[in-house]
Amino acid sequence: MGALLALAACATPGADLPPLPQTAAGPYKLGPGDQLRVTVFNDPRLTGEFRITDTGTIALPLVGAIPVSGRTTGEAETAIVRSLRSRNLFNDPSVAVEIQEYRPVFVLGMVERGGQTPYQPGMTALAAVAVSGGFNYRAVTDYVGLTRIGADGQPREFRAERQTLLQPGDVVTVFERRF
C-alpha cells in the first residue's frame, strides 16, 4: 500500500508541495523593482519617476536615499515629507506617491511562452498563465507551483490553486503531466 502511494505521488508533479497558506488581504507593500511617480507639489526639481533599488530605497534629488521598501504608498509619502522637513527644504511639503509599474511575475514550465509578465493588482495564477499563452498540451492544469519570498527574505515553494492571487515577484511553475 505504501509503495502504491509513493507511486501515485510521483505520477503528479508538485502534488507533494505544501499548500500556500492563506494570507489576509492588505494594502500593497512597495518593494525593490517597483517604479514610482513621486510628485512634490510646487517643486518640479523633486518630481519624477524613481525605481526602488535592491536596497529598498529611492534616490530623491536634493534629499538622497529614502527607504520605502515594505511601506505603503501613503507611508512612503510620509517618509518623503519627513526627509524634506528635516533638510529644511520645505515648511509644509505636499507629496504624492503612485505606483507606475509593479515588479513582474514570472511564469515557467508547461506554458506556450514562459518568462516575465507585468503584475496587475488582482492577478491570479490562471491569469498569469493566460498572459503566457496558456497551458500547453502536456501541462498539469489543476494547480501550479508558486515560489514566493517570505517575510524573512527566503523563497519558499508552495502548491497553489488556479485562482490564487499573486503578488509581484512571484514565480509560477506549471508542471508537466507524466502520462
Short mmCIF file of N, CA and C in Angstrom, two decimals:
data_model
loop_
_atom_site.label_atom_id
_atom_site.label_comp_id
_atom_site.label_asym_id
_atom_site.label_seq_id
_atom_site.Cartn_x
_atom_site.Cartn_y
_atom_site.Cartn_z
N MET A 1 0.83 -1.19 0.00
CA MET A 1 0.00 0.00 0.00
C MET A 1 0.87 1.26 0.00
N GLY A 2 1.96 1.28 0.82
CA GLY A 2 2.86 2.42 0.87
C GLY A 2 3.54 2.67 -0.46
N ALA A 3 3.92 1.58 -1.14
CA ALA A 3 4.58 1.72 -2.43
C ALA A 3 3.61 2.31 -3.46
N LEU A 4 2.32 1.93 -3.35
CA LEU A 4 1.32 2.46 -4.27
C LEU A 4 1.14 3.96 -4.06
N LEU A 5 1.13 4.41 -2.81
CA LEU A 5 1.01 5.85 -2.52
C LEU A 5 2.23 6.60 -3.03
N ALA A 6 3.40 6.04 -2.86
CA ALA A 6 4.63 6.68 -3.35
C ALA A 6 4.59 6.79 -4.86
N LEU A 7 4.11 5.75 -5.53
CA LEU A 7 3.99 5.77 -6.98
C LEU A 7 2.98 6.83 -7.43
N ALA A 8 1.88 6.93 -6.72
CA ALA A 8 0.86 7.93 -7.07
C ALA A 8 1.41 9.34 -6.90
N ALA A 9 2.20 9.58 -5.85
CA ALA A 9 2.79 10.90 -5.63
C ALA A 9 3.75 11.26 -6.75
N CYS A 10 4.48 10.27 -7.24
CA CYS A 10 5.42 10.51 -8.35
C CYS A 10 4.69 10.83 -9.64
N ALA A 11 3.46 10.32 -9.78
CA ALA A 11 2.71 10.49 -11.01
C ALA A 11 2.16 11.91 -11.16
N THR A 12 2.09 12.66 -10.06
CA THR A 12 1.54 14.01 -10.12
C THR A 12 2.58 15.00 -9.63
N PRO A 13 3.35 15.59 -10.53
CA PRO A 13 4.39 16.52 -10.11
C PRO A 13 3.82 17.71 -9.35
N GLY A 14 4.49 18.09 -8.28
CA GLY A 14 4.08 19.23 -7.48
C GLY A 14 3.01 18.94 -6.46
N ALA A 15 2.40 17.76 -6.52
CA ALA A 15 1.33 17.44 -5.58
C ALA A 15 1.83 17.34 -4.14
N ASP A 16 3.12 17.07 -3.98
CA ASP A 16 3.68 16.93 -2.63
C ASP A 16 4.09 18.26 -2.01
N LEU A 17 3.95 19.37 -2.75
CA LEU A 17 4.29 20.67 -2.19
C LEU A 17 3.26 21.07 -1.14
N PRO A 18 3.67 21.81 -0.11
CA PRO A 18 2.69 22.27 0.88
C PRO A 18 1.77 23.30 0.26
N PRO A 19 0.49 23.32 0.67
CA PRO A 19 -0.42 24.32 0.10
C PRO A 19 -0.01 25.72 0.55
N LEU A 20 -0.28 26.69 -0.29
CA LEU A 20 0.02 28.09 0.03
C LEU A 20 -0.85 28.51 1.20
N PRO A 21 -0.24 29.03 2.27
CA PRO A 21 -1.05 29.47 3.41
C PRO A 21 -1.92 30.67 3.04
N GLN A 22 -3.08 30.74 3.66
CA GLN A 22 -3.97 31.88 3.44
C GLN A 22 -3.34 33.12 4.06
N THR A 23 -3.38 34.21 3.34
CA THR A 23 -2.88 35.47 3.86
C THR A 23 -4.00 36.49 3.78
N ALA A 24 -4.05 37.35 4.78
CA ALA A 24 -5.07 38.38 4.80
C ALA A 24 -4.74 39.44 3.75
N ALA A 25 -5.76 39.86 3.04
CA ALA A 25 -5.56 40.92 2.06
C ALA A 25 -5.28 42.22 2.80
N GLY A 26 -4.33 42.95 2.31
CA GLY A 26 -3.99 44.22 2.94
C GLY A 26 -3.48 45.18 1.89
N PRO A 27 -3.06 46.34 2.31
CA PRO A 27 -2.55 47.31 1.34
C PRO A 27 -1.26 46.81 0.72
N TYR A 28 -1.01 47.22 -0.50
CA TYR A 28 0.17 46.81 -1.23
C TYR A 28 1.41 47.40 -0.57
N LYS A 29 2.43 46.57 -0.40
CA LYS A 29 3.71 46.99 0.16
C LYS A 29 4.72 47.12 -0.96
N LEU A 30 5.37 48.26 -1.02
CA LEU A 30 6.37 48.52 -2.05
C LEU A 30 7.58 47.62 -1.89
N GLY A 31 8.27 47.35 -3.01
CA GLY A 31 9.45 46.50 -2.95
C GLY A 31 10.42 46.83 -4.07
N PRO A 32 11.64 46.30 -3.97
CA PRO A 32 12.67 46.56 -4.99
C PRO A 32 12.16 46.21 -6.39
N GLY A 33 12.36 47.14 -7.32
CA GLY A 33 11.92 46.93 -8.69
C GLY A 33 10.66 47.71 -9.04
N ASP A 34 9.86 48.10 -8.03
CA ASP A 34 8.68 48.91 -8.32
C ASP A 34 9.12 50.27 -8.85
N GLN A 35 8.39 50.79 -9.81
CA GLN A 35 8.65 52.11 -10.38
C GLN A 35 7.60 53.07 -9.81
N LEU A 36 8.05 54.14 -9.15
CA LEU A 36 7.15 55.09 -8.51
C LEU A 36 7.16 56.43 -9.22
N ARG A 37 6.04 57.10 -9.16
CA ARG A 37 5.96 58.50 -9.59
C ARG A 37 5.79 59.31 -8.32
N VAL A 38 6.78 60.14 -8.01
CA VAL A 38 6.75 60.99 -6.83
C VAL A 38 6.49 62.41 -7.30
N THR A 39 5.44 63.03 -6.75
CA THR A 39 5.11 64.40 -7.08
C THR A 39 5.28 65.24 -5.82
N VAL A 40 6.19 66.20 -5.87
CA VAL A 40 6.35 67.17 -4.80
C VAL A 40 5.74 68.46 -5.34
N PHE A 41 4.60 68.82 -4.79
CA PHE A 41 3.86 69.97 -5.31
C PHE A 41 4.67 71.25 -5.15
N ASN A 42 4.66 72.06 -6.19
CA ASN A 42 5.37 73.34 -6.26
C ASN A 42 6.88 73.20 -6.38
N ASP A 43 7.38 72.02 -6.73
CA ASP A 43 8.82 71.88 -6.98
C ASP A 43 9.06 70.79 -8.03
N PRO A 44 9.14 71.20 -9.31
CA PRO A 44 9.34 70.21 -10.37
C PRO A 44 10.72 69.54 -10.32
N ARG A 45 11.68 70.13 -9.60
CA ARG A 45 13.01 69.51 -9.50
C ARG A 45 12.96 68.19 -8.72
N LEU A 46 12.02 68.07 -7.81
CA LEU A 46 11.92 66.87 -6.98
C LEU A 46 10.87 65.90 -7.50
N THR A 47 10.14 66.30 -8.52
CA THR A 47 9.09 65.46 -9.07
C THR A 47 9.67 64.59 -10.18
N GLY A 48 9.31 63.31 -10.17
CA GLY A 48 9.79 62.42 -11.23
C GLY A 48 9.48 60.97 -10.95
N GLU A 49 10.02 60.11 -11.80
CA GLU A 49 9.83 58.66 -11.65
C GLU A 49 11.10 58.07 -11.07
N PHE A 50 10.92 57.17 -10.11
CA PHE A 50 12.04 56.58 -9.40
C PHE A 50 11.79 55.08 -9.21
N ARG A 51 12.80 54.28 -9.51
CA ARG A 51 12.71 52.83 -9.30
C ARG A 51 13.30 52.51 -7.93
N ILE A 52 12.62 51.65 -7.19
CA ILE A 52 13.13 51.25 -5.88
C ILE A 52 14.32 50.32 -6.09
N THR A 53 15.43 50.65 -5.45
CA THR A 53 16.67 49.89 -5.63
C THR A 53 16.61 48.56 -4.88
N ASP A 54 17.62 47.73 -5.11
CA ASP A 54 17.68 46.44 -4.41
C ASP A 54 17.87 46.62 -2.90
N THR A 55 18.28 47.80 -2.47
CA THR A 55 18.40 48.07 -1.03
C THR A 55 17.11 48.65 -0.46
N GLY A 56 16.09 48.83 -1.31
CA GLY A 56 14.78 49.28 -0.83
C GLY A 56 14.62 50.78 -0.73
N THR A 57 15.45 51.54 -1.43
CA THR A 57 15.38 53.00 -1.35
C THR A 57 15.10 53.61 -2.71
N ILE A 58 14.68 54.88 -2.67
CA ILE A 58 14.65 55.70 -3.88
C ILE A 58 15.59 56.87 -3.62
N ALA A 59 16.21 57.37 -4.66
CA ALA A 59 17.15 58.48 -4.55
C ALA A 59 16.48 59.75 -5.04
N LEU A 60 16.02 60.56 -4.12
CA LEU A 60 15.33 61.80 -4.45
C LEU A 60 16.36 62.93 -4.55
N PRO A 61 16.33 63.73 -5.64
CA PRO A 61 17.29 64.83 -5.77
C PRO A 61 17.21 65.77 -4.56
N LEU A 62 18.33 66.28 -4.14
CA LEU A 62 18.48 67.20 -3.01
C LEU A 62 18.22 66.55 -1.65
N VAL A 63 17.70 65.35 -1.65
CA VAL A 63 17.32 64.69 -0.40
C VAL A 63 18.19 63.47 -0.14
N GLY A 64 18.43 62.68 -1.18
CA GLY A 64 19.21 61.46 -1.04
C GLY A 64 18.33 60.24 -0.97
N ALA A 65 18.89 59.17 -0.42
CA ALA A 65 18.19 57.88 -0.36
C ALA A 65 17.13 57.89 0.74
N ILE A 66 15.94 57.46 0.36
CA ILE A 66 14.83 57.36 1.31
C ILE A 66 14.34 55.93 1.29
N PRO A 67 14.34 55.24 2.44
CA PRO A 67 13.84 53.85 2.47
C PRO A 67 12.32 53.81 2.28
N VAL A 68 11.87 53.02 1.29
CA VAL A 68 10.44 52.91 1.03
C VAL A 68 9.98 51.45 0.92
N SER A 69 10.90 50.51 0.81
CA SER A 69 10.52 49.11 0.67
C SER A 69 9.79 48.63 1.93
N GLY A 70 8.71 47.87 1.71
CA GLY A 70 7.92 47.36 2.82
C GLY A 70 6.88 48.35 3.32
N ARG A 71 6.81 49.51 2.69
CA ARG A 71 5.84 50.54 3.08
C ARG A 71 4.73 50.64 2.05
N THR A 72 3.61 51.19 2.45
CA THR A 72 2.54 51.51 1.51
C THR A 72 2.89 52.83 0.83
N THR A 73 2.14 53.21 -0.19
CA THR A 73 2.41 54.50 -0.84
C THR A 73 2.19 55.64 0.14
N GLY A 74 1.20 55.54 0.99
CA GLY A 74 0.95 56.58 2.00
C GLY A 74 2.11 56.70 2.99
N GLU A 75 2.65 55.56 3.41
CA GLU A 75 3.80 55.58 4.32
C GLU A 75 5.04 56.13 3.62
N ALA A 76 5.19 55.86 2.32
CA ALA A 76 6.31 56.42 1.56
C ALA A 76 6.16 57.94 1.46
N GLU A 77 4.94 58.43 1.24
CA GLU A 77 4.70 59.87 1.21
C GLU A 77 5.13 60.52 2.52
N THR A 78 4.75 59.90 3.64
CA THR A 78 5.12 60.43 4.96
C THR A 78 6.63 60.45 5.14
N ALA A 79 7.33 59.40 4.71
CA ALA A 79 8.79 59.34 4.83
C ALA A 79 9.45 60.45 4.01
N ILE A 80 8.92 60.71 2.82
CA ILE A 80 9.48 61.76 1.97
C ILE A 80 9.23 63.13 2.60
N VAL A 81 8.03 63.35 3.12
CA VAL A 81 7.71 64.62 3.78
C VAL A 81 8.66 64.85 4.95
N ARG A 82 8.89 63.82 5.77
CA ARG A 82 9.82 63.94 6.90
C ARG A 82 11.22 64.31 6.43
N SER A 83 11.68 63.66 5.34
CA SER A 83 13.01 63.97 4.81
C SER A 83 13.10 65.40 4.30
N LEU A 84 12.07 65.87 3.63
CA LEU A 84 12.07 67.25 3.13
C LEU A 84 12.09 68.25 4.28
N ARG A 85 11.32 67.98 5.33
CA ARG A 85 11.30 68.86 6.50
C ARG A 85 12.63 68.84 7.23
N SER A 86 13.21 67.65 7.41
CA SER A 86 14.46 67.54 8.18
C SER A 86 15.61 68.25 7.48
N ARG A 87 15.54 68.43 6.18
CA ARG A 87 16.59 69.13 5.43
C ARG A 87 16.23 70.59 5.19
N ASN A 88 15.13 71.04 5.82
CA ASN A 88 14.66 72.43 5.72
C ASN A 88 14.44 72.88 4.28
N LEU A 89 13.98 71.95 3.43
CA LEU A 89 13.69 72.30 2.04
C LEU A 89 12.29 72.90 1.89
N PHE A 90 11.38 72.50 2.76
CA PHE A 90 10.00 72.99 2.74
C PHE A 90 9.51 73.11 4.17
N ASN A 91 8.64 74.10 4.42
CA ASN A 91 8.00 74.20 5.72
C ASN A 91 6.84 73.21 5.83
N ASP A 92 6.04 73.19 4.77
CA ASP A 92 4.86 72.33 4.77
C ASP A 92 4.75 71.63 3.42
N PRO A 93 5.62 70.61 3.18
CA PRO A 93 5.61 69.95 1.86
C PRO A 93 4.36 69.11 1.65
N SER A 94 3.98 69.02 0.39
CA SER A 94 2.87 68.17 -0.02
C SER A 94 3.40 67.20 -1.07
N VAL A 95 3.27 65.90 -0.78
CA VAL A 95 3.87 64.87 -1.62
C VAL A 95 2.82 63.82 -1.97
N ALA A 96 2.87 63.34 -3.20
CA ALA A 96 2.02 62.22 -3.65
C ALA A 96 2.93 61.15 -4.25
N VAL A 97 2.64 59.90 -3.93
CA VAL A 97 3.39 58.76 -4.48
C VAL A 97 2.39 57.81 -5.12
N GLU A 98 2.65 57.46 -6.36
CA GLU A 98 1.81 56.46 -7.03
C GLU A 98 2.70 55.43 -7.72
N ILE A 99 2.20 54.24 -7.84
CA ILE A 99 2.95 53.16 -8.49
C ILE A 99 2.73 53.26 -9.99
N GLN A 100 3.82 53.41 -10.71
CA GLN A 100 3.76 53.46 -12.17
C GLN A 100 3.87 52.06 -12.76
N GLU A 101 4.71 51.24 -12.16
CA GLU A 101 4.97 49.89 -12.68
C GLU A 101 5.32 48.97 -11.51
N TYR A 102 4.62 47.85 -11.43
CA TYR A 102 4.87 46.87 -10.38
C TYR A 102 6.01 45.94 -10.79
N ARG A 103 6.58 45.26 -9.80
CA ARG A 103 7.56 44.20 -10.08
C ARG A 103 6.85 43.14 -10.92
N PRO A 104 7.59 42.45 -11.79
CA PRO A 104 6.93 41.45 -12.64
C PRO A 104 6.64 40.14 -11.90
N VAL A 105 5.82 39.33 -12.54
CA VAL A 105 5.55 37.96 -12.13
C VAL A 105 6.22 37.09 -13.19
N PHE A 106 6.75 35.95 -12.79
CA PHE A 106 7.45 35.06 -13.71
C PHE A 106 6.65 33.77 -13.87
N VAL A 107 6.54 33.29 -15.10
CA VAL A 107 5.81 32.05 -15.38
C VAL A 107 6.75 31.13 -16.16
N LEU A 108 6.86 29.89 -15.70
CA LEU A 108 7.73 28.94 -16.39
C LEU A 108 7.10 27.56 -16.38
N GLY A 109 7.66 26.70 -17.16
CA GLY A 109 7.17 25.32 -17.24
C GLY A 109 6.33 25.10 -18.49
N MET A 110 5.27 24.36 -18.35
CA MET A 110 4.46 23.89 -19.47
C MET A 110 3.42 24.92 -19.91
N VAL A 111 3.95 26.10 -20.35
CA VAL A 111 3.12 27.14 -20.95
C VAL A 111 3.68 27.44 -22.34
N GLU A 112 2.92 28.12 -23.14
CA GLU A 112 3.35 28.39 -24.51
C GLU A 112 4.53 29.35 -24.58
N ARG A 113 4.51 30.41 -23.77
CA ARG A 113 5.58 31.41 -23.79
C ARG A 113 5.92 31.81 -22.36
N GLY A 114 6.82 31.10 -21.74
CA GLY A 114 7.23 31.43 -20.38
C GLY A 114 8.03 32.71 -20.35
N GLY A 115 8.21 33.24 -19.16
CA GLY A 115 9.01 34.45 -18.98
C GLY A 115 8.37 35.35 -17.97
N GLN A 116 8.71 36.62 -18.04
CA GLN A 116 8.15 37.57 -17.09
C GLN A 116 6.99 38.31 -17.71
N THR A 117 6.05 38.67 -16.87
CA THR A 117 4.89 39.42 -17.31
C THR A 117 4.60 40.49 -16.27
N PRO A 118 4.13 41.64 -16.69
CA PRO A 118 3.84 42.69 -15.71
C PRO A 118 2.74 42.26 -14.75
N TYR A 119 2.95 42.51 -13.46
CA TYR A 119 1.94 42.24 -12.44
C TYR A 119 0.83 43.27 -12.56
N GLN A 120 -0.39 42.83 -12.33
CA GLN A 120 -1.54 43.72 -12.23
C GLN A 120 -2.27 43.38 -10.93
N PRO A 121 -2.73 44.37 -10.19
CA PRO A 121 -3.49 44.07 -8.97
C PRO A 121 -4.66 43.14 -9.28
N GLY A 122 -4.85 42.14 -8.45
CA GLY A 122 -5.92 41.16 -8.65
C GLY A 122 -5.55 40.02 -9.58
N MET A 123 -4.30 39.96 -10.03
CA MET A 123 -3.86 38.91 -10.95
C MET A 123 -3.85 37.56 -10.25
N THR A 124 -4.43 36.56 -10.91
CA THR A 124 -4.43 35.19 -10.38
C THR A 124 -3.38 34.36 -11.11
N ALA A 125 -3.12 33.18 -10.57
CA ALA A 125 -2.17 32.27 -11.23
C ALA A 125 -2.67 31.94 -12.63
N LEU A 126 -3.97 31.71 -12.77
CA LEU A 126 -4.53 31.39 -14.09
C LEU A 126 -4.38 32.56 -15.06
N ALA A 127 -4.56 33.78 -14.59
CA ALA A 127 -4.38 34.95 -15.45
C ALA A 127 -2.93 35.06 -15.92
N ALA A 128 -1.98 34.79 -15.03
CA ALA A 128 -0.56 34.84 -15.42
C ALA A 128 -0.25 33.78 -16.47
N VAL A 129 -0.85 32.60 -16.32
CA VAL A 129 -0.67 31.54 -17.33
C VAL A 129 -1.28 31.97 -18.65
N ALA A 130 -2.46 32.59 -18.60
CA ALA A 130 -3.13 33.03 -19.82
C ALA A 130 -2.28 34.07 -20.56
N VAL A 131 -1.67 35.00 -19.83
CA VAL A 131 -0.83 36.01 -20.45
C VAL A 131 0.41 35.37 -21.08
N SER A 132 0.81 34.21 -20.56
CA SER A 132 1.97 33.47 -21.09
C SER A 132 1.58 32.53 -22.22
N GLY A 133 0.42 32.70 -22.79
CA GLY A 133 -0.01 31.90 -23.92
C GLY A 133 -0.86 30.71 -23.54
N GLY A 134 -1.09 30.49 -22.26
CA GLY A 134 -1.92 29.38 -21.81
C GLY A 134 -1.12 28.11 -21.56
N PHE A 135 -1.80 27.12 -21.01
CA PHE A 135 -1.19 25.82 -20.76
C PHE A 135 -0.87 25.15 -22.09
N ASN A 136 0.23 24.44 -22.16
CA ASN A 136 0.44 23.64 -23.37
C ASN A 136 -0.18 22.26 -23.15
N TYR A 137 -0.14 21.43 -24.15
CA TYR A 137 -0.87 20.15 -24.11
C TYR A 137 -0.33 19.18 -23.06
N ARG A 138 0.87 19.40 -22.53
CA ARG A 138 1.44 18.48 -21.53
C ARG A 138 1.31 18.99 -20.10
N ALA A 139 0.61 20.07 -19.89
CA ALA A 139 0.56 20.74 -18.59
C ALA A 139 -0.41 20.07 -17.61
N VAL A 140 -0.02 20.09 -16.34
CA VAL A 140 -0.96 19.81 -15.25
C VAL A 140 -1.75 21.10 -15.10
N THR A 141 -3.07 21.03 -15.24
CA THR A 141 -3.89 22.25 -15.26
C THR A 141 -4.69 22.49 -13.99
N ASP A 142 -4.64 21.56 -13.03
CA ASP A 142 -5.44 21.69 -11.81
C ASP A 142 -4.82 22.62 -10.77
N TYR A 143 -3.51 22.75 -10.76
CA TYR A 143 -2.80 23.56 -9.78
C TYR A 143 -1.45 23.95 -10.36
N VAL A 144 -0.74 24.84 -9.67
CA VAL A 144 0.58 25.27 -10.10
C VAL A 144 1.51 25.28 -8.88
N GLY A 145 2.79 25.37 -9.16
CA GLY A 145 3.76 25.63 -8.10
C GLY A 145 3.91 27.14 -7.99
N LEU A 146 4.09 27.63 -6.78
CA LEU A 146 4.23 29.07 -6.57
C LEU A 146 5.40 29.31 -5.63
N THR A 147 6.42 30.02 -6.12
CA THR A 147 7.56 30.38 -5.29
C THR A 147 7.38 31.84 -4.90
N ARG A 148 7.39 32.07 -3.58
CA ARG A 148 7.17 33.42 -3.04
C ARG A 148 8.24 33.72 -2.01
N ILE A 149 8.68 34.95 -1.99
CA ILE A 149 9.66 35.39 -1.00
C ILE A 149 8.90 35.65 0.30
N GLY A 150 9.36 35.01 1.38
CA GLY A 150 8.71 35.18 2.68
C GLY A 150 9.14 36.45 3.38
N ALA A 151 8.54 36.71 4.53
CA ALA A 151 8.87 37.90 5.32
C ALA A 151 10.34 37.90 5.75
N ASP A 152 10.93 36.70 5.83
CA ASP A 152 12.34 36.58 6.22
C ASP A 152 13.28 36.75 5.03
N GLY A 153 12.71 37.00 3.83
CA GLY A 153 13.53 37.21 2.64
C GLY A 153 13.92 35.93 1.93
N GLN A 154 13.46 34.78 2.41
CA GLN A 154 13.80 33.49 1.81
C GLN A 154 12.68 33.01 0.89
N PRO A 155 13.03 32.48 -0.29
CA PRO A 155 11.99 31.94 -1.18
C PRO A 155 11.48 30.59 -0.66
N ARG A 156 10.17 30.40 -0.80
CA ARG A 156 9.55 29.14 -0.42
C ARG A 156 8.60 28.73 -1.55
N GLU A 157 8.53 27.41 -1.79
CA GLU A 157 7.68 26.92 -2.87
C GLU A 157 6.45 26.23 -2.28
N PHE A 158 5.30 26.54 -2.89
CA PHE A 158 4.03 26.01 -2.44
C PHE A 158 3.24 25.48 -3.63
N ARG A 159 2.18 24.72 -3.33
CA ARG A 159 1.20 24.33 -4.33
C ARG A 159 0.08 25.38 -4.23
N ALA A 160 -0.36 25.89 -5.37
CA ALA A 160 -1.39 26.92 -5.38
C ALA A 160 -2.50 26.56 -6.36
N GLU A 161 -3.68 27.00 -6.03
CA GLU A 161 -4.83 26.79 -6.90
C GLU A 161 -4.79 27.78 -8.06
N ARG A 162 -5.56 27.51 -9.07
CA ARG A 162 -5.59 28.37 -10.25
C ARG A 162 -6.05 29.79 -9.92
N GLN A 163 -6.94 29.93 -8.94
CA GLN A 163 -7.50 31.25 -8.60
C GLN A 163 -6.73 31.95 -7.48
N THR A 164 -5.56 31.43 -7.13
CA THR A 164 -4.74 32.07 -6.10
C THR A 164 -4.30 33.45 -6.57
N LEU A 165 -4.44 34.44 -5.70
CA LEU A 165 -3.99 35.78 -6.03
C LEU A 165 -2.47 35.85 -5.93
N LEU A 166 -1.87 36.44 -6.95
CA LEU A 166 -0.42 36.56 -6.98
C LEU A 166 0.04 37.86 -6.35
N GLN A 167 1.33 37.89 -6.04
CA GLN A 167 1.99 39.10 -5.58
C GLN A 167 3.14 39.37 -6.52
N PRO A 168 3.54 40.64 -6.66
CA PRO A 168 4.69 40.93 -7.53
C PRO A 168 5.91 40.14 -7.08
N GLY A 169 6.66 39.64 -8.05
CA GLY A 169 7.85 38.85 -7.75
C GLY A 169 7.59 37.36 -7.64
N ASP A 170 6.32 36.94 -7.62
CA ASP A 170 6.01 35.51 -7.55
C ASP A 170 6.51 34.79 -8.79
N VAL A 171 6.87 33.52 -8.62
CA VAL A 171 7.25 32.66 -9.74
C VAL A 171 6.24 31.53 -9.81
N VAL A 172 5.53 31.44 -10.93
CA VAL A 172 4.52 30.41 -11.14
C VAL A 172 5.15 29.31 -11.99
N THR A 173 5.08 28.07 -11.49
CA THR A 173 5.60 26.92 -12.23
C THR A 173 4.45 26.03 -12.64
N VAL A 174 4.33 25.78 -13.94
CA VAL A 174 3.32 24.86 -14.46
C VAL A 174 4.02 23.53 -14.71
N PHE A 175 3.54 22.50 -14.03
CA PHE A 175 4.18 21.21 -14.08
C PHE A 175 3.77 20.41 -15.32
N GLU A 176 4.63 19.44 -15.66
CA GLU A 176 4.39 18.55 -16.80
C GLU A 176 3.69 17.28 -16.33
N ARG A 177 2.62 16.90 -17.05
CA ARG A 177 1.96 15.63 -16.76
C ARG A 177 2.88 14.47 -17.09
N ARG A 178 2.80 13.42 -16.32
CA ARG A 178 3.63 12.25 -16.56
C ARG A 178 3.01 11.30 -17.58
N PHE A 179 1.69 11.29 -17.63
CA PHE A 179 1.04 10.33 -18.52
C PHE A 179 0.14 11.04 -19.50
#
